[in-house]
């Protein structure tokens, strides 16, 4: 029953979240999987660590796919470059079992998380969509 309650809460949170909150939630999920991979590597559970990195990569791919270049192509290009750097770092970390590459990728995601936390705080309850902005436009503007 506990899982059902938590799952219902999560579904409600996602369905009612603003675009900027969804972005933050995705970044936080990617960080959770990345940190989980670090712990699993330390425990010698390499296969499980690789699975966690793959989950992290999937989320970063979603972040990339969510960018909308129609509104601000230069900004989106810069944001895409950040996410591509992270994705490549995760890939190299997984293939080479490179803990430093994983740490570097997670450091970039930490900066992104802080940026999006600030965006969420600044906008408060105001929905980005109501302001005529796409979430992808806000990454470096906030």
Short mmCIF file of N, CA, C and O in Angstrom, two decimals:
data_model
loop_
_atom_site.label_atom_id
_atom_site.label_comp_id
_atom_site.label_asym_id
_atom_site.label_seq_id
_atom_site.Cartn_x
_atom_site.Cartn_y
_atom_site.Cartn_z
N UNK A 1 0.82 -1.20 0.00
CA UNK A 1 0.00 0.00 0.00
C UNK A 1 0.85 1.25 0.00
O UNK A 1 0.50 2.23 -0.62
N UNK A 2 1.99 1.19 0.68
CA UNK A 2 2.89 2.34 0.75
C UNK A 2 3.36 2.76 -0.64
O UNK A 2 3.40 3.94 -0.96
N UNK A 3 3.71 1.77 -1.48
CA UNK A 3 4.16 2.08 -2.83
C UNK A 3 3.06 2.74 -3.65
O UNK A 3 3.31 3.67 -4.41
N UNK A 4 1.85 2.27 -3.50
CA UNK A 4 0.72 2.83 -4.25
C UNK A 4 0.50 4.29 -3.86
O UNK A 4 0.27 5.14 -4.72
N UNK A 5 0.60 4.60 -2.59
CA UNK A 5 0.42 5.98 -2.13
C UNK A 5 1.51 6.87 -2.69
O UNK A 5 1.25 7.95 -3.19
N UNK A 6 2.76 6.39 -2.61
CA UNK A 6 3.88 7.16 -3.14
C UNK A 6 3.75 7.35 -4.64
O UNK A 6 3.98 8.44 -5.17
N UNK A 7 3.37 6.29 -5.36
CA UNK A 7 3.21 6.38 -6.81
C UNK A 7 2.11 7.36 -7.19
O UNK A 7 2.26 8.14 -8.12
N UNK A 8 1.00 7.33 -6.46
CA UNK A 8 -0.09 8.27 -6.72
C UNK A 8 0.36 9.70 -6.49
O UNK A 8 0.02 10.61 -7.26
N UNK A 9 1.13 9.92 -5.43
CA UNK A 9 1.65 11.25 -5.15
C UNK A 9 2.55 11.72 -6.29
O UNK A 9 2.44 12.85 -6.75
N UNK A 10 3.44 10.84 -6.74
CA UNK A 10 4.36 11.21 -7.80
C UNK A 10 3.62 11.53 -9.09
O UNK A 10 3.93 12.52 -9.76
N UNK A 11 2.64 10.73 -9.44
CA UNK A 11 1.85 10.99 -10.64
C UNK A 11 1.17 12.35 -10.54
O UNK A 11 1.19 13.14 -11.48
N UNK A 12 0.58 12.63 -9.39
CA UNK A 12 -0.08 13.93 -9.19
C UNK A 12 0.92 15.07 -9.30
O UNK A 12 0.64 16.09 -9.93
N UNK A 13 2.08 14.90 -8.69
CA UNK A 13 3.10 15.95 -8.73
C UNK A 13 3.55 16.22 -10.16
O UNK A 13 3.67 17.37 -10.58
N UNK A 14 3.78 15.18 -10.93
CA UNK A 14 4.23 15.34 -12.32
C UNK A 14 3.13 15.98 -13.16
O UNK A 14 3.39 16.89 -13.95
N UNK A 15 1.91 15.52 -13.00
CA UNK A 15 0.80 16.02 -13.83
C UNK A 15 0.46 17.48 -13.54
O UNK A 15 -0.07 18.16 -14.41
N UNK A 16 0.76 17.95 -12.35
CA UNK A 16 0.42 19.33 -12.00
C UNK A 16 1.63 20.26 -12.00
O UNK A 16 1.49 21.44 -11.74
N UNK A 17 2.80 19.74 -12.31
CA UNK A 17 4.03 20.53 -12.23
C UNK A 17 4.12 21.51 -13.39
O UNK A 17 3.68 21.25 -14.51
N UNK A 18 4.73 22.64 -13.11
CA UNK A 18 5.04 23.62 -14.14
C UNK A 18 6.18 23.08 -15.00
O UNK A 18 6.92 22.17 -14.57
N UNK A 19 6.38 23.62 -16.19
CA UNK A 19 7.49 23.15 -17.04
C UNK A 19 8.85 23.25 -16.35
O UNK A 19 9.67 22.34 -16.45
N UNK A 20 9.06 24.34 -15.61
CA UNK A 20 10.35 24.48 -14.93
C UNK A 20 10.51 23.47 -13.80
O UNK A 20 11.60 22.95 -13.57
N UNK A 21 9.44 23.12 -13.12
CA UNK A 21 9.49 22.11 -12.07
C UNK A 21 9.76 20.73 -12.68
O UNK A 21 10.53 19.94 -12.12
N UNK A 22 9.16 20.43 -13.82
CA UNK A 22 9.43 19.16 -14.49
C UNK A 22 10.89 19.05 -14.89
O UNK A 22 11.51 18.00 -14.75
N UNK A 23 11.46 20.14 -15.38
CA UNK A 23 12.88 20.16 -15.74
C UNK A 23 13.73 19.85 -14.51
O UNK A 23 14.65 19.03 -14.57
N UNK A 24 13.42 20.50 -13.41
CA UNK A 24 14.14 20.27 -12.16
C UNK A 24 14.00 18.82 -11.71
O UNK A 24 14.97 18.18 -11.30
N UNK A 25 12.81 18.27 -11.81
CA UNK A 25 12.57 16.89 -11.40
C UNK A 25 13.40 15.91 -12.25
O UNK A 25 13.94 14.93 -11.73
N UNK A 26 13.48 16.17 -13.54
CA UNK A 26 14.29 15.31 -14.41
C UNK A 26 15.77 15.38 -14.04
O UNK A 26 16.45 14.35 -13.96
N UNK A 27 16.26 16.57 -13.81
CA UNK A 27 17.67 16.72 -13.44
C UNK A 27 17.95 16.02 -12.12
O UNK A 27 18.97 15.34 -11.97
N UNK A 28 17.05 16.18 -11.16
CA UNK A 28 17.23 15.52 -9.87
C UNK A 28 17.22 13.99 -10.02
O UNK A 28 17.99 13.29 -9.36
N UNK A 29 16.36 13.48 -10.88
CA UNK A 29 16.33 12.03 -11.11
C UNK A 29 17.63 11.56 -11.75
O UNK A 29 18.18 10.52 -11.37
N UNK A 30 18.14 12.31 -12.71
CA UNK A 30 19.42 11.95 -13.34
C UNK A 30 20.53 11.93 -12.30
O UNK A 30 21.37 11.02 -12.29
N UNK A 31 20.54 12.92 -11.43
CA UNK A 31 21.55 12.96 -10.37
C UNK A 31 21.42 11.78 -9.42
O UNK A 31 22.43 11.20 -9.01
N UNK A 32 20.19 11.40 -9.08
CA UNK A 32 20.00 10.25 -8.20
C UNK A 32 20.61 8.99 -8.81
O UNK A 32 21.33 8.24 -8.14
N UNK A 33 20.34 8.76 -10.09
CA UNK A 33 20.89 7.57 -10.74
C UNK A 33 22.42 7.67 -10.86
O UNK A 33 23.12 6.67 -10.68
N UNK A 34 22.93 8.85 -11.14
CA UNK A 34 24.38 9.02 -11.23
C UNK A 34 25.07 8.76 -9.90
O UNK A 34 26.10 8.07 -9.85
N UNK A 35 24.51 9.29 -8.83
CA UNK A 35 25.09 9.06 -7.50
C UNK A 35 24.94 7.59 -7.09
O UNK A 35 25.83 7.03 -6.44
N UNK A 36 23.83 6.99 -7.49
CA UNK A 36 23.64 5.57 -7.22
C UNK A 36 24.73 4.77 -7.92
O UNK A 36 25.28 3.83 -7.34
N UNK A 37 25.07 5.13 -9.14
CA UNK A 37 26.13 4.43 -9.87
C UNK A 37 27.46 4.54 -9.14
O UNK A 37 28.21 3.56 -9.06
N UNK A 38 27.75 5.71 -8.60
CA UNK A 38 29.00 5.89 -7.86
C UNK A 38 29.07 4.92 -6.67
O UNK A 38 30.09 4.27 -6.44
N UNK A 39 27.98 4.83 -5.93
CA UNK A 39 27.93 3.94 -4.77
C UNK A 39 28.06 2.48 -5.21
O UNK A 39 28.80 1.70 -4.60
N UNK A 40 27.35 2.13 -6.25
CA UNK A 40 27.40 0.75 -6.74
C UNK A 40 28.80 0.36 -7.20
O UNK A 40 29.25 -0.76 -6.96
N UNK A 41 29.50 1.27 -7.84
CA UNK A 41 30.89 1.01 -8.23
C UNK A 41 31.76 0.77 -7.00
O UNK A 41 32.59 -0.12 -6.98
N UNK A 42 31.56 1.60 -5.99
CA UNK A 42 32.34 1.44 -4.76
C UNK A 42 32.08 0.08 -4.11
O UNK A 42 32.96 -0.48 -3.48
N UNK A 43 30.87 -0.42 -4.28
CA UNK A 43 30.52 -1.73 -3.72
C UNK A 43 30.93 -2.88 -4.63
O UNK A 43 30.69 -4.04 -4.31
N UNK A 44 31.53 -2.56 -5.78
CA UNK A 44 31.96 -3.60 -6.71
C UNK A 44 30.82 -4.18 -7.54
O UNK A 44 30.97 -5.24 -8.15
N UNK A 45 29.71 -3.51 -7.59
CA UNK A 45 28.54 -3.97 -8.33
C UNK A 45 28.50 -3.27 -9.69
O UNK A 45 27.64 -2.45 -9.97
N UNK A 46 29.47 -3.61 -10.53
CA UNK A 46 29.65 -2.91 -11.81
C UNK A 46 28.45 -2.99 -12.74
O UNK A 46 28.09 -2.00 -13.38
N UNK A 47 27.82 -4.16 -12.83
CA UNK A 47 26.66 -4.30 -13.72
C UNK A 47 25.51 -3.40 -13.28
O UNK A 47 24.87 -2.74 -14.11
N UNK A 48 25.26 -3.36 -11.99
CA UNK A 48 24.20 -2.50 -11.47
C UNK A 48 24.55 -1.02 -11.67
O UNK A 48 23.67 -0.20 -11.97
N UNK A 49 25.83 -0.69 -11.51
CA UNK A 49 26.27 0.68 -11.74
C UNK A 49 26.04 1.09 -13.19
O UNK A 49 25.57 2.20 -13.47
N UNK A 50 26.34 0.18 -14.11
CA UNK A 50 26.12 0.47 -15.53
C UNK A 50 24.64 0.70 -15.82
O UNK A 50 24.28 1.59 -16.60
N UNK A 51 23.78 -0.07 -15.19
CA UNK A 51 22.34 0.12 -15.36
C UNK A 51 21.91 1.50 -14.85
O UNK A 51 21.09 2.17 -15.47
N UNK A 52 22.46 1.91 -13.73
CA UNK A 52 22.13 3.23 -13.18
C UNK A 52 22.61 4.34 -14.13
O UNK A 52 21.91 5.33 -14.33
N UNK A 53 23.79 4.16 -14.70
CA UNK A 53 24.30 5.16 -15.65
C UNK A 53 23.41 5.21 -16.90
O UNK A 53 23.11 6.30 -17.41
N UNK A 54 22.96 4.06 -17.35
CA UNK A 54 22.06 4.03 -18.50
C UNK A 54 20.77 4.79 -18.20
O UNK A 54 20.29 5.56 -19.03
N UNK A 55 20.24 4.62 -17.01
CA UNK A 55 19.03 5.37 -16.62
C UNK A 55 19.32 6.87 -16.61
O UNK A 55 18.51 7.67 -17.07
N UNK A 56 20.48 7.25 -16.11
CA UNK A 56 20.89 8.65 -16.10
C UNK A 56 20.99 9.17 -17.54
O UNK A 56 20.50 10.27 -17.85
N UNK A 57 21.60 8.39 -18.43
CA UNK A 57 21.72 8.77 -19.83
C UNK A 57 20.34 8.95 -20.48
O UNK A 57 20.14 9.88 -21.27
N UNK A 58 19.41 8.07 -20.16
CA UNK A 58 18.07 8.17 -20.72
C UNK A 58 17.40 9.48 -20.33
O UNK A 58 16.73 10.12 -21.14
N UNK A 59 17.61 9.89 -19.09
CA UNK A 59 17.01 11.14 -18.63
C UNK A 59 17.67 12.33 -19.33
O UNK A 59 16.99 13.26 -19.77
N UNK A 60 18.99 12.29 -19.46
CA UNK A 60 19.68 13.38 -20.16
C UNK A 60 19.22 13.44 -21.61
O UNK A 60 19.04 14.53 -22.17
N UNK A 61 18.98 12.29 -22.22
CA UNK A 61 18.44 12.26 -23.58
C UNK A 61 17.07 12.94 -23.64
O UNK A 61 16.77 13.68 -24.58
N UNK A 62 16.25 12.69 -22.64
CA UNK A 62 14.93 13.34 -22.58
C UNK A 62 15.08 14.86 -22.44
O UNK A 62 14.33 15.61 -23.05
N UNK A 63 16.05 15.29 -21.65
CA UNK A 63 16.30 16.72 -21.51
C UNK A 63 16.68 17.32 -22.86
O UNK A 63 16.22 18.41 -23.22
N UNK A 64 17.51 16.61 -23.61
CA UNK A 64 17.91 17.08 -24.94
C UNK A 64 16.72 17.13 -25.89
O UNK A 64 16.54 18.11 -26.62
N UNK A 65 15.91 16.09 -25.87
CA UNK A 65 14.75 16.03 -26.77
C UNK A 65 13.72 17.10 -26.45
O UNK A 65 12.96 17.51 -27.31
N UNK A 66 13.70 17.55 -25.21
CA UNK A 66 12.73 18.55 -24.80
C UNK A 66 13.08 19.97 -25.19
O UNK A 66 12.27 20.87 -25.04
N UNK A 67 14.27 20.18 -25.72
CA UNK A 67 14.66 21.52 -26.12
C UNK A 67 13.92 21.92 -27.39
O UNK A 67 13.75 21.12 -28.31
N UNK A 68 13.48 23.18 -27.43
CA UNK A 68 12.73 23.68 -28.57
C UNK A 68 13.51 24.80 -29.24
O UNK A 68 13.46 25.95 -28.80
N UNK A 69 14.21 24.51 -30.34
CA UNK A 69 15.06 25.52 -30.98
C UNK A 69 14.31 26.62 -31.71
O UNK A 69 14.91 27.60 -32.12
N UNK A 70 13.01 26.49 -31.83
CA UNK A 70 12.24 27.51 -32.55
C UNK A 70 12.20 28.84 -31.82
O UNK A 70 12.10 29.89 -32.44
N UNK A 71 12.28 28.83 -30.50
CA UNK A 71 12.10 30.06 -29.74
C UNK A 71 13.39 30.86 -29.58
O UNK A 71 13.37 32.06 -29.64
N UNK A 72 14.49 30.19 -29.35
CA UNK A 72 15.76 30.88 -29.15
C UNK A 72 16.89 29.94 -29.57
O UNK A 72 17.50 29.29 -28.72
N UNK A 73 17.16 29.85 -30.87
CA UNK A 73 18.13 28.86 -31.37
C UNK A 73 19.51 28.95 -30.73
O UNK A 73 20.11 27.92 -30.45
N UNK A 74 20.01 30.14 -30.49
CA UNK A 74 21.36 30.27 -29.91
C UNK A 74 21.39 29.72 -28.49
O UNK A 74 22.32 29.00 -28.11
N UNK A 75 20.40 30.07 -27.70
CA UNK A 75 20.33 29.58 -26.33
C UNK A 75 20.17 28.05 -26.31
O UNK A 75 20.86 27.37 -25.56
N UNK A 76 19.28 27.55 -27.14
CA UNK A 76 19.05 26.11 -27.18
C UNK A 76 20.32 25.38 -27.61
O UNK A 76 20.64 24.32 -27.09
N UNK A 77 21.07 25.97 -28.53
CA UNK A 77 22.33 25.36 -28.97
C UNK A 77 23.31 25.26 -27.79
O UNK A 77 23.98 24.25 -27.60
N UNK A 78 23.37 26.31 -26.98
CA UNK A 78 24.26 26.28 -25.81
C UNK A 78 23.80 25.25 -24.78
O UNK A 78 24.61 24.50 -24.22
N UNK A 79 22.51 25.22 -24.52
CA UNK A 79 21.97 24.26 -23.56
C UNK A 79 22.19 22.83 -24.07
O UNK A 79 22.59 21.95 -23.31
N UNK A 80 21.95 22.62 -25.36
CA UNK A 80 22.17 21.30 -25.94
C UNK A 80 23.63 20.89 -25.79
O UNK A 80 23.94 19.73 -25.51
N UNK A 81 24.53 21.85 -25.95
CA UNK A 81 25.96 21.56 -25.77
C UNK A 81 26.27 21.08 -24.36
O UNK A 81 27.08 20.16 -24.17
N UNK A 82 25.62 21.68 -23.39
CA UNK A 82 25.81 21.27 -21.99
C UNK A 82 25.33 19.83 -21.80
O UNK A 82 26.03 18.98 -21.24
N UNK A 83 24.11 19.55 -22.28
CA UNK A 83 23.57 18.21 -22.10
C UNK A 83 24.34 17.16 -22.91
O UNK A 83 24.49 16.02 -22.47
N UNK A 84 24.85 17.54 -24.08
CA UNK A 84 25.68 16.61 -24.86
C UNK A 84 26.99 16.31 -24.13
O UNK A 84 27.46 15.18 -24.13
N UNK A 85 27.57 17.34 -23.52
CA UNK A 85 28.79 17.12 -22.72
C UNK A 85 28.52 16.11 -21.61
O UNK A 85 29.31 15.19 -21.38
N UNK A 86 27.39 16.29 -20.92
CA UNK A 86 27.02 15.38 -19.84
C UNK A 86 26.81 13.97 -20.39
O UNK A 86 27.33 13.00 -19.83
N UNK A 87 26.07 13.86 -21.49
CA UNK A 87 25.79 12.55 -22.07
C UNK A 87 27.08 11.84 -22.47
O UNK A 87 27.27 10.66 -22.19
N UNK A 88 27.97 12.57 -23.13
CA UNK A 88 29.25 11.97 -23.54
C UNK A 88 30.09 11.55 -22.33
O UNK A 88 30.75 10.51 -22.34
N UNK A 89 30.07 12.36 -21.30
CA UNK A 89 30.79 12.01 -20.07
C UNK A 89 30.24 10.76 -19.44
O UNK A 89 31.00 9.89 -18.97
N UNK A 90 28.91 10.63 -19.42
CA UNK A 90 28.28 9.43 -18.87
C UNK A 90 28.64 8.21 -19.71
O UNK A 90 28.92 7.13 -19.17
N UNK A 91 28.65 8.38 -21.02
CA UNK A 91 28.99 7.27 -21.91
C UNK A 91 30.43 6.82 -21.67
O UNK A 91 30.71 5.62 -21.54
N UNK A 92 31.35 7.77 -21.62
CA UNK A 92 32.76 7.43 -21.38
C UNK A 92 32.92 6.79 -20.01
O UNK A 92 33.67 5.82 -19.86
N UNK A 93 32.23 7.31 -19.02
CA UNK A 93 32.31 6.75 -17.67
C UNK A 93 31.86 5.29 -17.68
O UNK A 93 32.52 4.43 -17.09
N UNK A 94 30.77 5.04 -18.35
CA UNK A 94 30.24 3.68 -18.39
C UNK A 94 31.18 2.74 -19.14
O UNK A 94 31.49 1.65 -18.66
N UNK A 95 31.65 3.15 -20.29
CA UNK A 95 32.48 2.28 -21.13
C UNK A 95 33.84 2.00 -20.50
O UNK A 95 34.39 0.91 -20.64
N UNK A 96 34.40 3.01 -19.83
CA UNK A 96 35.76 2.90 -19.29
C UNK A 96 35.80 2.71 -17.78
O UNK A 96 36.87 2.69 -17.19
N UNK A 97 34.62 2.62 -17.17
CA UNK A 97 34.49 2.58 -15.71
C UNK A 97 35.32 3.70 -15.09
O UNK A 97 36.14 3.51 -14.20
N UNK A 98 35.09 4.89 -15.63
CA UNK A 98 35.87 6.08 -15.26
C UNK A 98 35.09 6.90 -14.24
O UNK A 98 34.16 7.63 -14.59
N UNK A 99 35.48 6.76 -12.98
CA UNK A 99 34.76 7.46 -11.91
C UNK A 99 34.91 8.97 -12.01
O UNK A 99 33.99 9.70 -11.63
N UNK A 100 36.02 9.45 -12.55
CA UNK A 100 36.21 10.90 -12.67
C UNK A 100 35.29 11.48 -13.74
O UNK A 100 34.72 12.55 -13.56
N UNK A 101 35.12 10.77 -14.85
CA UNK A 101 34.21 11.26 -15.90
C UNK A 101 32.78 11.30 -15.37
O UNK A 101 32.04 12.23 -15.67
N UNK A 102 32.41 10.30 -14.59
CA UNK A 102 31.08 10.31 -13.98
C UNK A 102 30.95 11.49 -13.04
O UNK A 102 29.95 12.22 -13.08
N UNK A 103 31.95 11.72 -12.22
CA UNK A 103 31.91 12.85 -11.28
C UNK A 103 31.82 14.18 -12.03
O UNK A 103 31.08 15.09 -11.61
N UNK A 104 32.55 14.32 -13.13
CA UNK A 104 32.50 15.55 -13.92
C UNK A 104 31.10 15.79 -14.49
O UNK A 104 30.57 16.91 -14.45
N UNK A 105 30.50 14.73 -15.04
CA UNK A 105 29.15 14.85 -15.60
C UNK A 105 28.16 15.23 -14.51
O UNK A 105 27.29 16.10 -14.72
N UNK A 106 28.29 14.62 -13.35
CA UNK A 106 27.37 14.94 -12.25
C UNK A 106 27.57 16.35 -11.73
O UNK A 106 26.61 17.01 -11.33
N UNK A 107 28.79 16.84 -11.78
CA UNK A 107 29.06 18.23 -11.36
C UNK A 107 28.30 19.22 -12.25
O UNK A 107 27.75 20.21 -11.77
N UNK A 108 28.29 18.95 -13.54
CA UNK A 108 27.56 19.81 -14.47
C UNK A 108 26.06 19.74 -14.16
O UNK A 108 25.37 20.76 -14.15
N UNK A 109 25.56 18.53 -13.91
CA UNK A 109 24.14 18.40 -13.57
C UNK A 109 23.80 19.10 -12.26
O UNK A 109 22.69 19.62 -12.10
N UNK A 110 24.75 19.13 -11.32
CA UNK A 110 24.53 19.85 -10.05
C UNK A 110 24.32 21.35 -10.32
O UNK A 110 23.46 21.98 -9.72
N UNK A 111 25.12 21.90 -11.23
CA UNK A 111 24.98 23.32 -11.59
C UNK A 111 23.62 23.54 -12.25
O UNK A 111 22.92 24.52 -11.94
N UNK A 112 23.25 22.63 -13.14
CA UNK A 112 21.93 22.74 -13.79
C UNK A 112 20.81 22.68 -12.75
O UNK A 112 19.84 23.42 -12.83
N UNK A 113 20.94 21.77 -11.78
CA UNK A 113 19.91 21.65 -10.75
C UNK A 113 19.77 22.96 -9.99
O UNK A 113 18.67 23.44 -9.76
N UNK A 114 20.89 23.56 -9.63
CA UNK A 114 20.82 24.83 -8.89
C UNK A 114 20.19 25.92 -9.74
O UNK A 114 19.40 26.72 -9.25
N UNK A 115 20.53 25.95 -11.02
CA UNK A 115 19.93 26.93 -11.94
C UNK A 115 18.41 26.77 -11.97
O UNK A 115 17.67 27.75 -11.85
N UNK A 116 17.96 25.53 -12.10
CA UNK A 116 16.53 25.30 -12.18
C UNK A 116 15.82 25.50 -10.85
O UNK A 116 14.66 25.91 -10.82
N UNK A 117 16.51 25.25 -9.75
CA UNK A 117 15.92 25.58 -8.43
C UNK A 117 15.66 27.08 -8.35
O UNK A 117 14.61 27.52 -7.87
N UNK A 118 16.64 27.86 -8.81
CA UNK A 118 16.48 29.31 -8.78
C UNK A 118 15.35 29.76 -9.69
O UNK A 118 14.58 30.66 -9.34
N UNK A 119 15.24 29.14 -10.86
CA UNK A 119 14.15 29.46 -11.78
C UNK A 119 12.81 29.20 -11.09
O UNK A 119 11.91 30.04 -11.12
N UNK A 120 12.70 28.04 -10.46
CA UNK A 120 11.45 27.70 -9.78
C UNK A 120 11.14 28.67 -8.65
O UNK A 120 9.99 29.09 -8.47
N UNK A 121 12.16 29.05 -7.89
CA UNK A 121 11.95 30.02 -6.81
C UNK A 121 11.54 31.38 -7.34
O UNK A 121 10.65 32.03 -6.80
N UNK A 122 12.21 31.83 -8.40
CA UNK A 122 11.90 33.15 -8.95
C UNK A 122 10.51 33.22 -9.53
O UNK A 122 9.82 34.23 -9.41
N UNK A 123 10.09 32.13 -10.18
CA UNK A 123 8.78 32.13 -10.80
C UNK A 123 7.68 31.77 -9.81
O UNK A 123 6.51 32.06 -10.06
N UNK A 124 8.06 31.13 -8.72
CA UNK A 124 7.07 30.78 -7.70
C UNK A 124 5.94 29.99 -8.30
O UNK A 124 6.14 28.96 -8.93
N UNK A 125 4.74 30.48 -8.12
CA UNK A 125 3.57 29.76 -8.63
C UNK A 125 3.22 30.18 -10.04
O UNK A 125 2.28 29.66 -10.62
N UNK A 126 3.96 31.13 -10.61
CA UNK A 126 3.69 31.57 -11.97
C UNK A 126 4.14 30.50 -12.94
O UNK A 126 5.27 30.05 -12.89
N UNK A 127 3.29 30.10 -13.81
CA UNK A 127 3.63 29.08 -14.79
C UNK A 127 4.40 29.73 -15.94
O UNK A 127 4.02 30.77 -16.44
N UNK A 128 5.50 29.11 -16.34
CA UNK A 128 6.30 29.62 -17.45
C UNK A 128 5.45 29.70 -18.72
O UNK A 128 5.58 30.64 -19.50
N UNK A 129 4.57 28.75 -18.91
CA UNK A 129 3.74 28.75 -20.11
C UNK A 129 2.81 29.96 -20.14
O UNK A 129 2.53 30.52 -21.20
N UNK A 130 2.35 30.39 -18.96
CA UNK A 130 1.49 31.56 -18.87
C UNK A 130 2.24 32.82 -19.25
O UNK A 130 1.65 33.82 -19.66
N UNK A 131 3.56 32.78 -19.12
CA UNK A 131 4.38 33.95 -19.45
C UNK A 131 4.85 33.90 -20.90
O UNK A 131 5.61 34.74 -21.34
N UNK A 132 4.40 32.89 -21.64
CA UNK A 132 4.78 32.77 -23.04
C UNK A 132 6.20 32.28 -23.23
O UNK A 132 6.83 32.59 -24.23
N UNK A 133 6.72 31.53 -22.27
CA UNK A 133 8.08 31.04 -22.35
C UNK A 133 8.08 29.53 -22.37
O UNK A 133 7.27 28.91 -21.71
N UNK A 134 9.00 28.96 -23.08
CA UNK A 134 9.22 27.51 -23.02
C UNK A 134 10.27 27.26 -21.95
O UNK A 134 11.14 28.07 -21.71
N UNK A 135 10.20 26.12 -21.32
CA UNK A 135 11.17 25.78 -20.26
C UNK A 135 12.58 25.81 -20.79
O UNK A 135 13.50 26.24 -20.11
N UNK A 136 12.79 25.40 -22.03
CA UNK A 136 14.15 25.35 -22.57
C UNK A 136 14.74 26.73 -22.72
O UNK A 136 15.96 26.88 -22.79
N UNK A 137 13.94 27.76 -22.78
CA UNK A 137 14.46 29.12 -22.91
C UNK A 137 15.06 29.62 -21.61
O UNK A 137 15.85 30.55 -21.64
N UNK A 138 14.68 29.04 -20.49
CA UNK A 138 15.04 29.61 -19.21
C UNK A 138 16.36 29.10 -18.65
O UNK A 138 16.87 29.65 -17.71
N UNK A 139 16.95 28.07 -19.22
CA UNK A 139 18.08 27.41 -18.59
C UNK A 139 19.20 28.37 -18.21
O UNK A 139 19.72 28.31 -17.12
N UNK A 140 19.56 29.28 -19.09
CA UNK A 140 20.67 30.18 -18.76
C UNK A 140 20.21 31.62 -18.62
O UNK A 140 21.01 32.51 -18.42
N UNK A 141 18.93 31.86 -18.75
CA UNK A 141 18.42 33.22 -18.60
C UNK A 141 18.16 33.57 -17.15
O UNK A 141 18.12 34.73 -16.80
N UNK A 142 17.94 32.56 -16.33
CA UNK A 142 17.61 32.82 -14.92
C UNK A 142 18.85 33.09 -14.12
O UNK A 142 19.92 32.67 -14.40
#
